Amino acid sequence: MSHGIPRSTTTSHDNKSEAAKAKERKQIENYKALEKDVTERIQAQDFTNPTFQLTSTLLAQNPEYYTIWNHRRLLLQHVFAQELASNNGPPSNTTSQEPAHDASTTTTTTPPSNTQKKDTTLSPAQREISLLINEDLTFLLPLLKQYPKCYWIWNHRSWLLSRTSRHLPASASLTFWQAELSLIGKMLALDSRNFHGWGYRRIVVQEIERLSSRGEEEGGGSMVEAEFEYTTKMIHTNLSNFSAWHYRGTLIPRLLSSRAASSSARQDFFDDELALITQALYTDPYDQSLWFYHQFLMSTLDASNPQAGVILDPVDDGVRRRYLEQELESVREMVEGAEDCKYVYQALLEYARRLREVGGTVGREEMRGWLRELRGLDPLREGRWMDLEGKLGL
Amino acid sequence: MVGDFLKDCHVANDPLDQSKGQKQEIQDVDSFSRANRLAMKKSALIAGSLSRSGKRILHLDPNEYYGGAEAALSLAEAESWASRCAEATDTAVFSHASITKPPPSGEKKLLSSRAYSLALAPHLIYAKSNTVPALVSSQCHNQLDFQAVGSWFVLDSASNAQSGLIRVPSSREDVFQDTALSLKAKRGLMKFLRFVANFEEQTETWHDSKDTPFPAFLEQKFALPAASHGPILALTMSTAPSSTTSTGYALPRIAQHLRSIGIFGPGFGAVLPKWGGLAEIAQVACRAGAVGGGVYVLNKAIKEATKSEEDNRITLKLSDAEQVSTTWLCGSAETMQTISPAPDASSGSSATVSRSISVISSPLSALFPSTSEGGVTPAGAVVVVPSSNNDGPPVHILVHTSEAGECPMNQCVAYASVALSSDVGYAQIDQAIANMLSNFDQEPTPEVLWRLQYQQRIPAATDGAVLMDGSFISLPAMAGDLVLADSVLNGVQQAWQSITNEDENMFMKFTSRSEMEDEE
């Protein structure tokens, strides 16, 4: 099981009957024969369709066998190269990097963007490649459903998609990538905490933006607003979602700069985000992902953090003090009803420390009280709390 | 629908002499080695559960339509049903029935009778219950469609706010999003919800209060003010007034609601069977019984049942003077009382419930928001209307969209009930429905196109215990609960065990018939 979503497993050998064991032995024999066959064919450079079909059978049984995925890609690459070489269509470097134009027309100096948008015709080679990629994506679907956390399936999928960018005109490739976005939406609806899904989504969004921005549309094809909205929806579906909160955080600096947000707009935005996370923390202070997001927001104020994202602008110690005081007060109120929640006390000590660093004051007795609670709630980490005590000079 | 079902109801190893040409004619005494006379939905489940047992089953239904008290009716069928019930006495199960068809003010109108399949017994089934696992293990689930019951609402009739319909938060995410709750209120409610999630292990908090009225418990132990009780009580689905709903009754019911969420899909925890409530489950179970060799007959009642002292066999005298011999006789407690009154059986008290089924001219989409990003659109919603005087029972309205297969598109069906007799109950449910509809600010305003109202007498539930007298098994009535209780299936299981003597783990566990064929 992985955060409530069962991982596909096979049953233990001991519980099976003799008949089942015999059946299983036969299955193992068949599997090993198949593996041998595929490996031998690849070694012999037999990149024909029968070999391809055999890899399908093998991978359907064992998608974790990443070497076979490599073989499959070799095969496909071989076929793609053949298609592009043998056909009379445009040369193989006519990809989404350049507009695809009719072989019969003379080279003109039309700017790429104009022909780009309208030209959706594929050469015979491209059509064939498109079909092959589509078939392979279809082959992957049931496997992905069954093994949603298998790295190699995601990897092969993104390889196939990258081939569309390489071999097909932008509009055709874009269709593939957009379908992929829709698929990943469904996968995340099934398991919103599958980090493979979230990472994959970022790749897909990035590629769609890249392909769309070579069109004429203003604003490029930036999807940052839509993606931000998506994280809002996902958080509302499941508050406890490290990936969604994290993605949200990474989008914010870009979001604000794409909006060309003024200082006051940035402040409003920051205040709204703090209000949102405070609302979440009052709902469930026991959820660590929420504290991480709160820390992220506060980290943008941290002068000592070179990697801090930019939300507020400008930030000086006065601003820092104000927000730290505000949040410290807010977290103090959260203690009531959550006296057994160690995250609250950890946050109090951390923000108190930072407040002092920028010239604010927090009583040592109060801080000692928090540390006492923390020690009581988490005695196994006594070493860490002793260290903290020293660092804070308590 | 009924006729079609009968055509399906073939007997596999035909105990009847086919040469006589009539499937439904019952032969004389010797033809059946075992037979069970059954009624209503639980009987359908028994027939289904016995379908692999090798027993010969005869399932008799005195009605001319299938499904008994859990039938699904077209408009025309509802009309005949209502006229029959209108003449019934107060002690009958159904009485005081009438149909109203207000003239529509707009363009919306009723479609043909067969476009509707209205459930006499709309229920919701929680994920955390014994029903769905049994349907799955018995392979019935392949023939059933279940749909999500998504949101619960409380109608705040006292409120002057624009929308008196308040969505009940029943998960952490709901509480998070509820803009009407202050931060402190969120915290308070969450503390209570976290407690309920494993209340069994925190007996020190509630055990002494188990008989205390639930609202008092909420105030005393969780500092939750009276204004916040409505949504919490709605989750109990208690048909009794809040002042008589005890803590011990409320807590497990709320826990069932909360624990069920997410099991079938994100954001919801209960389902409704498509095509007309329990009628569909009963039909599938009967079909299973029929495939296993059972015979289902309509329009036949048992007049009398006598048990022979010598061989323990029961002889049944049927309504058309035919006789059948059987080893076991199984039926509802009430029916068994009529056929073979047991001197020691207490008549027991009964509850009276007023009910109505209304066809609404609008889909009322605001009641059915998707429960998660990319998730399903629910087909069911629950609206609870607290009594205007604090001590009365609430009205419950189950609303089903057209996706439930009970009405055409762009309409919906509202099933209302309140634990009061019709002299006061009808007015209350009418008011509740009118109130609910007034919260929909749309053009044209939604209205009731057709309404059936009826009074139902529900014998007091006997905790699922199956009373037996030798070879007579009497199944307790279903309580007036809108939530399908585990006790229903438990009662069936007890009966099944008496008849088959099999291990309790085998109950409703069937391999698929097609699998069995493959293995041969």
CSV table of N, CA, C and O in Angstrom, one decimal, chain A residues 283-377:
chain,number,residue,atom,x,y,z
A,283,THR,N,-8.0,24.0,9.9
A,283,THR,CA,-8.7,22.8,9.6
A,283,THR,C,-8.0,21.6,10.0
A,283,THR,O,-8.5,20.7,10.6
A,284,ASP,N,-6.7,21.6,9.7
A,284,ASP,CA,-5.9,20.4,10.0
A,284,ASP,C,-4.5,20.7,10.4
A,284,ASP,O,-3.6,20.5,9.5
A,285,PRO,N,-4.2,21.1,11.6
A,285,PRO,CA,-2.8,21.4,12.0
A,285,PRO,C,-1.9,20.2,12.0
A,285,PRO,O,-0.7,20.3,12.1
A,286,TYR,N,-2.5,19.0,11.9
A,286,TYR,CA,-1.7,17.8,12.0
A,286,TYR,C,-1.1,17.4,10.6
A,286,TYR,O,-0.4,16.4,10.5
A,287,ASP,N,-1.5,18.2,9.6
A,287,ASP,CA,-1.0,17.8,8.3
A,287,ASP,C,0.3,18.5,7.9
A,287,ASP,O,0.3,19.7,7.8
A,288,GLN,N,1.3,17.8,7.8
A,288,GLN,CA,2.7,18.3,7.6
A,288,GLN,C,2.8,19.1,6.3
A,288,GLN,O,3.5,20.1,6.2
A,289,SER,N,2.1,18.6,5.2
A,289,SER,CA,2.2,19.3,4.0
A,289,SER,C,1.8,20.8,4.1
A,289,SER,O,2.3,21.7,3.4
A,290,LEU,N,0.9,21.1,5.0
A,290,LEU,CA,0.4,22.5,5.1
A,290,LEU,C,1.5,23.3,5.8
A,290,LEU,O,1.7,24.5,5.4
A,291,TRP,N,2.1,22.8,6.8
A,291,TRP,CA,3.2,23.5,7.4
A,291,TRP,C,4.4,23.7,6.4
A,291,TRP,O,5.0,24.8,6.5
A,292,PHE,N,4.6,22.8,5.6
A,292,PHE,CA,5.7,23.0,4.6
A,292,PHE,C,5.4,24.2,3.7
A,292,PHE,O,6.2,25.0,3.4
A,293,TYR,N,4.1,24.3,3.3
A,293,TYR,CA,3.7,25.4,2.4
A,293,TYR,C,3.8,26.7,3.2
A,293,TYR,O,4.2,27.7,2.6
A,294,HIS,N,3.4,26.7,4.4
A,294,HIS,CA,3.5,27.9,5.2
A,294,HIS,C,5.0,28.3,5.3
A,294,HIS,O,5.3,29.5,5.1
A,295,GLN,N,5.8,27.4,5.6
A,295,GLN,CA,7.3,27.6,5.6
A,295,GLN,C,7.8,28.2,4.3
A,295,GLN,O,8.6,29.1,4.2
A,296,PHE,N,7.2,27.6,3.2
A,296,PHE,CA,7.7,28.1,1.9
A,296,PHE,C,7.3,29.6,1.7
A,296,PHE,O,8.2,30.4,1.3
A,297,LEU,N,6.1,29.9,2.1
A,297,LEU,CA,5.7,31.4,2.0
A,297,LEU,C,6.6,32.2,2.8
A,297,LEU,O,7.1,33.3,2.4
A,298,MET,N,6.8,31.8,4.0
A,298,MET,CA,7.7,32.6,4.9
A,298,MET,C,9.1,32.6,4.4
A,298,MET,O,9.9,33.6,4.7
A,299,SER,N,9.5,31.6,3.7
A,299,SER,CA,10.9,31.5,3.3
A,299,SER,C,11.2,32.6,2.2
A,299,SER,O,12.4,33.0,2.0
A,300,THR,N,10.2,33.1,1.6
A,300,THR,CA,10.4,34.1,0.6
A,300,THR,C,10.8,35.4,1.2
A,300,THR,O,11.3,36.4,0.6
A,301,LEU,N,10.6,35.5,2.6
A,301,LEU,CA,11.0,36.7,3.3
A,301,LEU,C,12.4,36.5,3.9
A,301,LEU,O,12.9,37.5,4.5
A,302,ASP,N,13.0,35.4,3.8
A,302,ASP,CA,14.2,35.0,4.5
A,302,ASP,C,15.4,35.5,3.7
A,302,ASP,O,15.8,35.0,2.7
A,303,ALA,N,16.1,36.5,4.3
A,303,ALA,CA,17.3,37.1,3.6
A,303,ALA,C,18.4,36.0,3.5
A,303,ALA,O,19.2,36.1,2.6
A,304,SER,N,18.5,35.1,4.5
A,304,SER,CA,19.6,34.2,4.5
A,304,SER,C,19.3,33.0,3.5
A,304,SER,O,20.2,32.1,3.4
A,305,ASN,N,18.2,33.0,2.8
A,305,ASN,CA,17.9,31.9,1.9
A,305,ASN,C,18.2,32.4,0.4
A,305,ASN,O,17.4,33.1,-0.1
A,306,PRO,N,19.3,31.9,-0.1
A,306,PRO,CA,19.6,32.4,-1.5
A,306,PRO,C,18.7,31.9,-2.6
A,306,PRO,O,18.5,32.5,-3.6
A,307,GLN,N,18.0,30.8,-2.2
A,307,GLN,CA,17.1,30.2,-3.3
A,307,GLN,C,15.6,30.7,-3.1
A,307,GLN,O,14.8,30.1,-3.8
A,308,ALA,N,15.4,31.6,-2.2
A,308,ALA,CA,14.0,32.0,-2.0
A,308,ALA,C,13.4,32.5,-3.2
A,308,ALA,O,14.0,33.3,-4.0
A,309,GLY,N,12.1,32.1,-3.5
A,309,GLY,CA,11.4,32.6,-4.6
A,309,GLY,C,11.0,34.1,-4.3
A,309,GLY,O,11.0,34.5,-3.1
A,310,VAL,N,10.6,34.8,-5.3
A,310,VAL,CA,10.3,36.2,-5.1
A,310,VAL,C,8.8,36.3,-5.2
A,310,VAL,O,8.1,36.1,-6.2
A,311,ILE,N,8.2,36.8,-4.0
A,311,ILE,CA,6.8,37.1,-4.1
A,311,ILE,C,6.6,38.6,-3.8
A,311,ILE,O,6.2,39.3,-4.7
A,312,LEU,N,7.0,39.0,-2.6
A,312,LEU,CA,6.9,40.4,-2.3
A,312,LEU,C,8.1,41.1,-2.8
A,312,LEU,O,9.2,40.5,-2.9
A,313,ASP,N,7.9,42.4,-3.2
A,313,ASP,CA,9.0,43.2,-3.7
A,313,ASP,C,8.6,44.6,-3.5
A,313,ASP,O,7.7,45.1,-4.1
A,314,PRO,N,9.3,45.4,-2.7
A,314,PRO,CA,10.5,45.0,-2.0
A,314,PRO,C,10.3,44.4,-0.6
A,314,PRO,O,9.2,44.4,-0.1
A,315,VAL,N,11.4,43.9,-0.1
A,315,VAL,CA,11.4,43.3,1.2
A,315,VAL,C,12.5,43.9,2.0
A,315,VAL,O,13.7,43.8,1.6
A,316,ASP,N,12.2,44.5,3.2
A,316,ASP,CA,13.3,44.9,4.1
A,316,ASP,C,12.9,44.4,5.4
A,316,ASP,O,11.9,43.7,5.6
A,317,ASP,N,13.8,44.7,6.4
A,317,ASP,CA,13.6,44.1,7.7
A,317,ASP,C,12.3,44.5,8.3
A,317,ASP,O,11.7,43.8,9.1
A,318,GLY,N,11.8,45.7,8.0
A,318,GLY,CA,10.6,46.2,8.5
A,318,GLY,C,9.4,45.3,8.1
A,318,GLY,O,8.6,44.9,8.9
A,319,VAL,N,9.4,45.0,6.8
A,319,VAL,CA,8.4,44.1,6.2
A,319,VAL,C,8.5,42.7,6.9
A,319,VAL,O,7.5,42.1,7.3
A,320,ARG,N,9.8,42.3,7.0
A,320,ARG,CA,10.0,40.9,7.6
A,320,ARG,C,9.4,40.9,9.0
A,320,ARG,O,8.7,39.9,9.4
A,321,ARG,N,9.8,41.9,9.8
A,321,ARG,CA,9.3,41.9,11.2
A,321,ARG,C,7.8,41.9,11.3
A,321,ARG,O,7.2,41.1,12.0
A,322,ARG,N,7.2,42.7,10.4
A,322,ARG,CA,5.7,42.8,10.4
A,322,ARG,C,5.1,41.4,10.2
A,322,ARG,O,4.2,40.9,10.9
A,323,TYR,N,5.6,40.7,9.1
A,323,TYR,CA,5.0,39.4,8.8
A,323,TYR,C,5.3,38.4,9.8
A,323,TYR,O,4.4,37.5,10.2
A,324,LEU,N,6.5,38.4,10.3
A,324,LEU,CA,6.9,37.3,11.3
A,324,LEU,C,6.0,37.5,12.6
A,324,LEU,O,5.6,36.6,13.2
A,325,GLU,N,5.8,38.8,13.0
A,325,GLU,CA,5.0,39.0,14.2
A,325,GLU,C,3.6,38.6,13.9
A,325,GLU,O,3.0,37.9,14.8
A,326,GLN,N,3.1,38.9,12.7
A,326,GLN,CA,1.7,38.5,12.4
A,326,GLN,C,1.6,37.0,12.4
A,326,GLN,O,0.6,36.5,13.0
A,327,GLU,N,2.5,36.3,11.8
A,327,GLU,CA,2.3,34.9,11.7
A,327,GLU,C,2.6,34.2,13.1
A,327,GLU,O,2.0,33.2,13.4
A,328,LEU,N,3.5,34.7,13.8
A,328,LEU,CA,3.8,34.2,15.1
A,328,LEU,C,2.5,34.3,16.0
A,328,LEU,O,2.1,33.3,16.7
A,329,GLU,N,1.8,35.4,15.9
A,329,GLU,CA,0.6,35.6,16.7
A,329,GLU,C,-0.5,34.6,16.2
A,329,GLU,O,-1.2,34.0,16.9
A,330,SER,N,-0.5,34.5,14.9
A,330,SER,CA,-1.5,33.6,14.3
A,330,SER,C,-1.3,32.1,14.7
A,330,SER,O,-2.2,31.4,15.1
A,331,VAL,N,0.0,31.7,14.8
A,331,VAL,CA,0.3,30.3,15.2
A,331,VAL,C,0.1,30.2,16.7
A,331,VAL,O,-0.4,29.1,17.1
A,332,ARG,N,0.3,31.2,17.4
A,332,ARG,CA,0.0,31.1,18.9
A,332,ARG,C,-1.4,30.7,19.1
A,332,ARG,O,-1.7,29.9,20.0
A,333,GLU,N,-2.3,31.3,18.3
A,333,GLU,CA,-3.8,31.0,18.4
A,333,GLU,C,-4.1,29.6,18.1
A,333,GLU,O,-5.1,29.0,18.5
A,334,MET,N,-3.2,29.0,17.2
A,334,MET,CA,-3.5,27.6,16.8
A,334,MET,C,-3.2,26.6,17.9
A,334,MET,O,-3.7,25.5,17.7
A,335,VAL,N,-2.5,27.0,18.9
A,335,VAL,CA,-2.2,26.0,20.0
A,335,VAL,C,-3.5,25.5,20.6
A,335,VAL,O,-3.6,24.3,20.8
A,336,GLU,N,-4.4,26.4,20.8
A,336,GLU,CA,-5.7,25.9,21.4
A,336,GLU,C,-6.4,24.9,20.6
A,336,GLU,O,-6.7,25.2,19.4
A,337,GLY,N,-6.7,23.8,21.1
A,337,GLY,CA,-7.3,22.7,20.3
A,337,GLY,C,-6.3,21.8,19.6
A,337,GLY,O,-6.7,20.8,19.1
A,338,ALA,N,-5.0,22.2,19.6
A,338,ALA,CA,-4.0,21.4,19.0
A,338,ALA,C,-2.8,21.3,19.9
A,338,ALA,O,-1.6,21.3,19.4
A,339,GLU,N,-3.0,21.1,21.2
A,339,GLU,CA,-2.0,21.1,22.2
A,339,GLU,C,-1.0,20.0,22.0
A,339,GLU,O,0.1,20.0,22.5
A,340,ASP,N,-1.5,18.9,21.3
A,340,ASP,CA,-0.7,17.7,21.1
A,340,ASP,C,0.0,17.7,19.8
A,340,ASP,O,0.5,16.7,19.3
A,341,CYS,N,0.0,18.9,19.1
A,341,CYS,CA,0.5,18.9,17.7
A,341,CYS,C,1.9,19.5,17.7
A,341,CYS,O,2.1,20.7,17.9
A,342,LYS,N,2.9,18.7,17.5
A,342,LYS,CA,4.3,19.2,17.6
A,342,LYS,C,4.6,20.2,16.5
A,342,LYS,O,5.5,21.1,16.8
A,343,TYR,N,4.0,20.1,15.4
A,343,TYR,CA,4.3,21.1,14.3
A,343,TYR,C,4.1,22.5,14.7
A,343,TYR,O,4.8,23.4,14.3
A,344,VAL,N,3.0,22.7,15.5
A,344,VAL,CA,2.7,24.1,16.0
A,344,VAL,C,3.9,24.6,16.8
A,344,VAL,O,4.3,25.8,16.5
A,345,TYR,N,4.4,23.8,17.7
A,345,TYR,CA,5.5,24.3,18.5
A,345,TYR,C,6.8,24.5,17.7
A,345,TYR,O,7.5,25.5,17.9
A,346,GLN,N,7.0,23.6,16.8
A,346,GLN,CA,8.2,23.8,15.9
A,346,GLN,C,8.1,25.1,15.1
A,346,GLN,O,9.1,25.8,15.0
A,347,ALA,N,6.9,25.4,14.6
A,347,ALA,CA,6.7,26.6,13.8
A,347,ALA,C,6.9,27.8,14.7
A,347,ALA,O,7.6,28.8,14.4
A,348,LEU,N,6.4,27.8,16.0
A,348,LEU,CA,6.5,28.9,16.9
A,348,LEU,C,8.0,29.2,17.1
A,348,LEU,O,8.4,30.3,17.1
A,349,LEU,N,8.8,28.1,17.4
A,349,LEU,CA,10.2,28.3,17.7
A,349,LEU,C,10.9,28.9,16.5
A,349,LEU,O,11.8,29.8,16.6
A,350,GLU,N,10.6,28.4,15.3
A,350,GLU,CA,11.3,28.8,14.1
A,350,GLU,C,11.0,30.2,13.8
A,350,GLU,O,11.9,31.0,13.5
A,351,TYR,N,9.8,30.6,13.9
A,351,TYR,CA,9.4,32.0,13.5
A,351,TYR,C,9.9,33.0,14.6
A,351,TYR,O,10.3,34.1,14.3
A,352,ALA,N,9.9,32.5,15.8
A,352,ALA,CA,10.4,33.3,16.9
A,352,ALA,C,11.9,33.6,16.7
A,352,ALA,O,12.4,34.7,16.8
A,353,ARG,N,12.6,32.6,16.3
A,353,ARG,CA,14.1,32.7,16.0
A,353,ARG,C,14.3,33.8,14.9
A,353,ARG,O,15.1,34.7,15.0
A,354,ARG,N,13.5,33.6,13.8
A,354,ARG,CA,13.7,34.5,12.7
A,354,ARG,C,13.3,36.0,13.1
A,354,ARG,O,13.9,36.9,12.6
A,355,LEU,N,12.3,36.1,13.9
A,355,LEU,CA,11.8,37.4,14.3
A,355,LEU,C,12.9,38.1,15.1
A,355,LEU,O,13.2,39.3,14.8
A,356,ARG,N,13.6,37.4,16.0
A,356,ARG,CA,14.7,38.0,16.7
A,356,ARG,C,15.8,38.4,15.8
A,356,ARG,O,16.4,39.4,16.0
A,357,GLU,N,16.0,37.6,14.8
A,357,GLU,CA,17.1,37.9,13.8
A,357,GLU,C,16.9,39.3,13.1
A,357,GLU,O,17.8,39.9,12.7
A,358,VAL,N,15.7,39.6,12.9
A,358,VAL,CA,15.4,40.9,12.2
A,358,VAL,C,15.0,42.0,13.2
A,358,VAL,O,14.3,43.0,12.9
A,359,GLY,N,15.4,41.8,14.5
A,359,GLY,CA,15.2,42.9,15.4
A,359,GLY,C,13.9,42.8,16.2
A,359,GLY,O,13.6,43.7,17.0
A,360,GLY,N,13.1,41.8,16.1
A,360,GLY,CA,11.9,41.7,16.9
A,360,GLY,C,12.2,41.1,18.2
A,360,GLY,O,13.3,40.6,18.5
A,361,THR,N,11.2,41.1,19.1
A,361,THR,CA,11.4,40.5,20.5
A,361,THR,C,10.4,39.4,20.7
A,361,THR,O,9.2,39.5,20.5
A,362,VAL,N,10.9,38.3,21.3
A,362,VAL,CA,10.1,37.3,21.8
A,362,VAL,C,10.6,36.8,23.1
A,362,VAL,O,11.8,36.6,23.2
A,363,GLY,N,9.8,36.7,24.1
A,363,GLY,CA,10.2,36.4,25.5
A,363,GLY,C,10.8,35.0,25.5
A,363,GLY,O,10.4,34.0,25.0
A,364,ARG,N,12.0,34.9,26.3
A,364,ARG,CA,12.6,33.6,26.4
A,364,ARG,C,11.8,32.6,27.2
A,364,ARG,O,11.8,31.4,26.9
A,365,GLU,N,11.1,33.1,28.2
A,365,GLU,CA,10.3,32.2,28.9
A,365,GLU,C,9.2,31.5,28.1
A,365,GLU,O,8.9,30.3,28.1
A,366,GLU,N,8.6,32.3,27.2
A,366,GLU,CA,7.6,31.8,26.3
A,366,GLU,C,8.2,30.7,25.4
A,366,GLU,O,7.7,29.7,25.2
A,367,MET,N,9.4,31.1,24.9
A,367,MET,CA,10.1,30.1,24.0
A,367,MET,C,10.4,28.8,24.7
A,367,MET,O,10.3,27.7,24.2
A,368,ARG,N,10.9,29.0,26.0
A,368,ARG,CA,11.2,27.8,26.7
A,368,ARG,C,10.0,26.9,26.9
A,368,ARG,O,10.1,25.7,26.9
A,369,GLY,N,8.9,27.6,27.1
A,369,GLY,CA,7.6,26.8,27.3
A,369,GLY,C,7.3,26.0,26.0
A,369,GLY,O,7.0,24.8,26.1
A,370,TRP,N,7.5,26.6,24.9
A,370,TRP,CA,7.3,25.9,23.6
A,370,TRP,C,8.2,24.7,23.5
A,370,TRP,O,7.8,23.6,23.1
A,371,LEU,N,9.5,24.9,23.8
A,371,LEU,CA,10.4,23.8,23.7
A,371,LEU,C,10.1,22.7,24.6
A,371,LEU,O,10.2,21.5,24.3
A,372,ARG,N,9.6,23.0,25.8
A,372,ARG,CA,9.2,22.0,26.8
A,372,ARG,C,8.1,21.1,26.2
A,372,ARG,O,8.1,19.9,26.3
A,373,GLU,N,7.1,21.8,25.6
A,373,GLU,CA,6.0,21.0,25.0
A,373,GLU,C,6.5,20.1,23.9
A,373,GLU,O,6.2,18.9,23.8
A,374,LEU,N,7.4,20.7,23.1
A,374,LEU,CA,8.0,19.9,22.0
A,374,LEU,C,8.7,18.6,22.5
A,374,LEU,O,8.5,17.5,22.0
A,375,ARG,N,9.5,18.8,23.5
A,375,ARG,CA,10.2,17.7,24.1
A,375,ARG,C,9.3,16.6,24.6
A,375,ARG,O,9.5,15.4,24.5
A,376,GLY,N,8.2,17.1,25.2
A,376,GLY,CA,7.2,16.2,25.7
A,376,GLY,C,6.5,15.4,24.6
A,376,GLY,O,6.2,14.2,24.8
A,377,LEU,N,6.2,16.1,23.5
A,377,LEU,CA,5.5,15.5,22.4
A,377,LEU,C,6.3,14.5,21.6
A,377,LEU,O,5.8,13.6,21.0
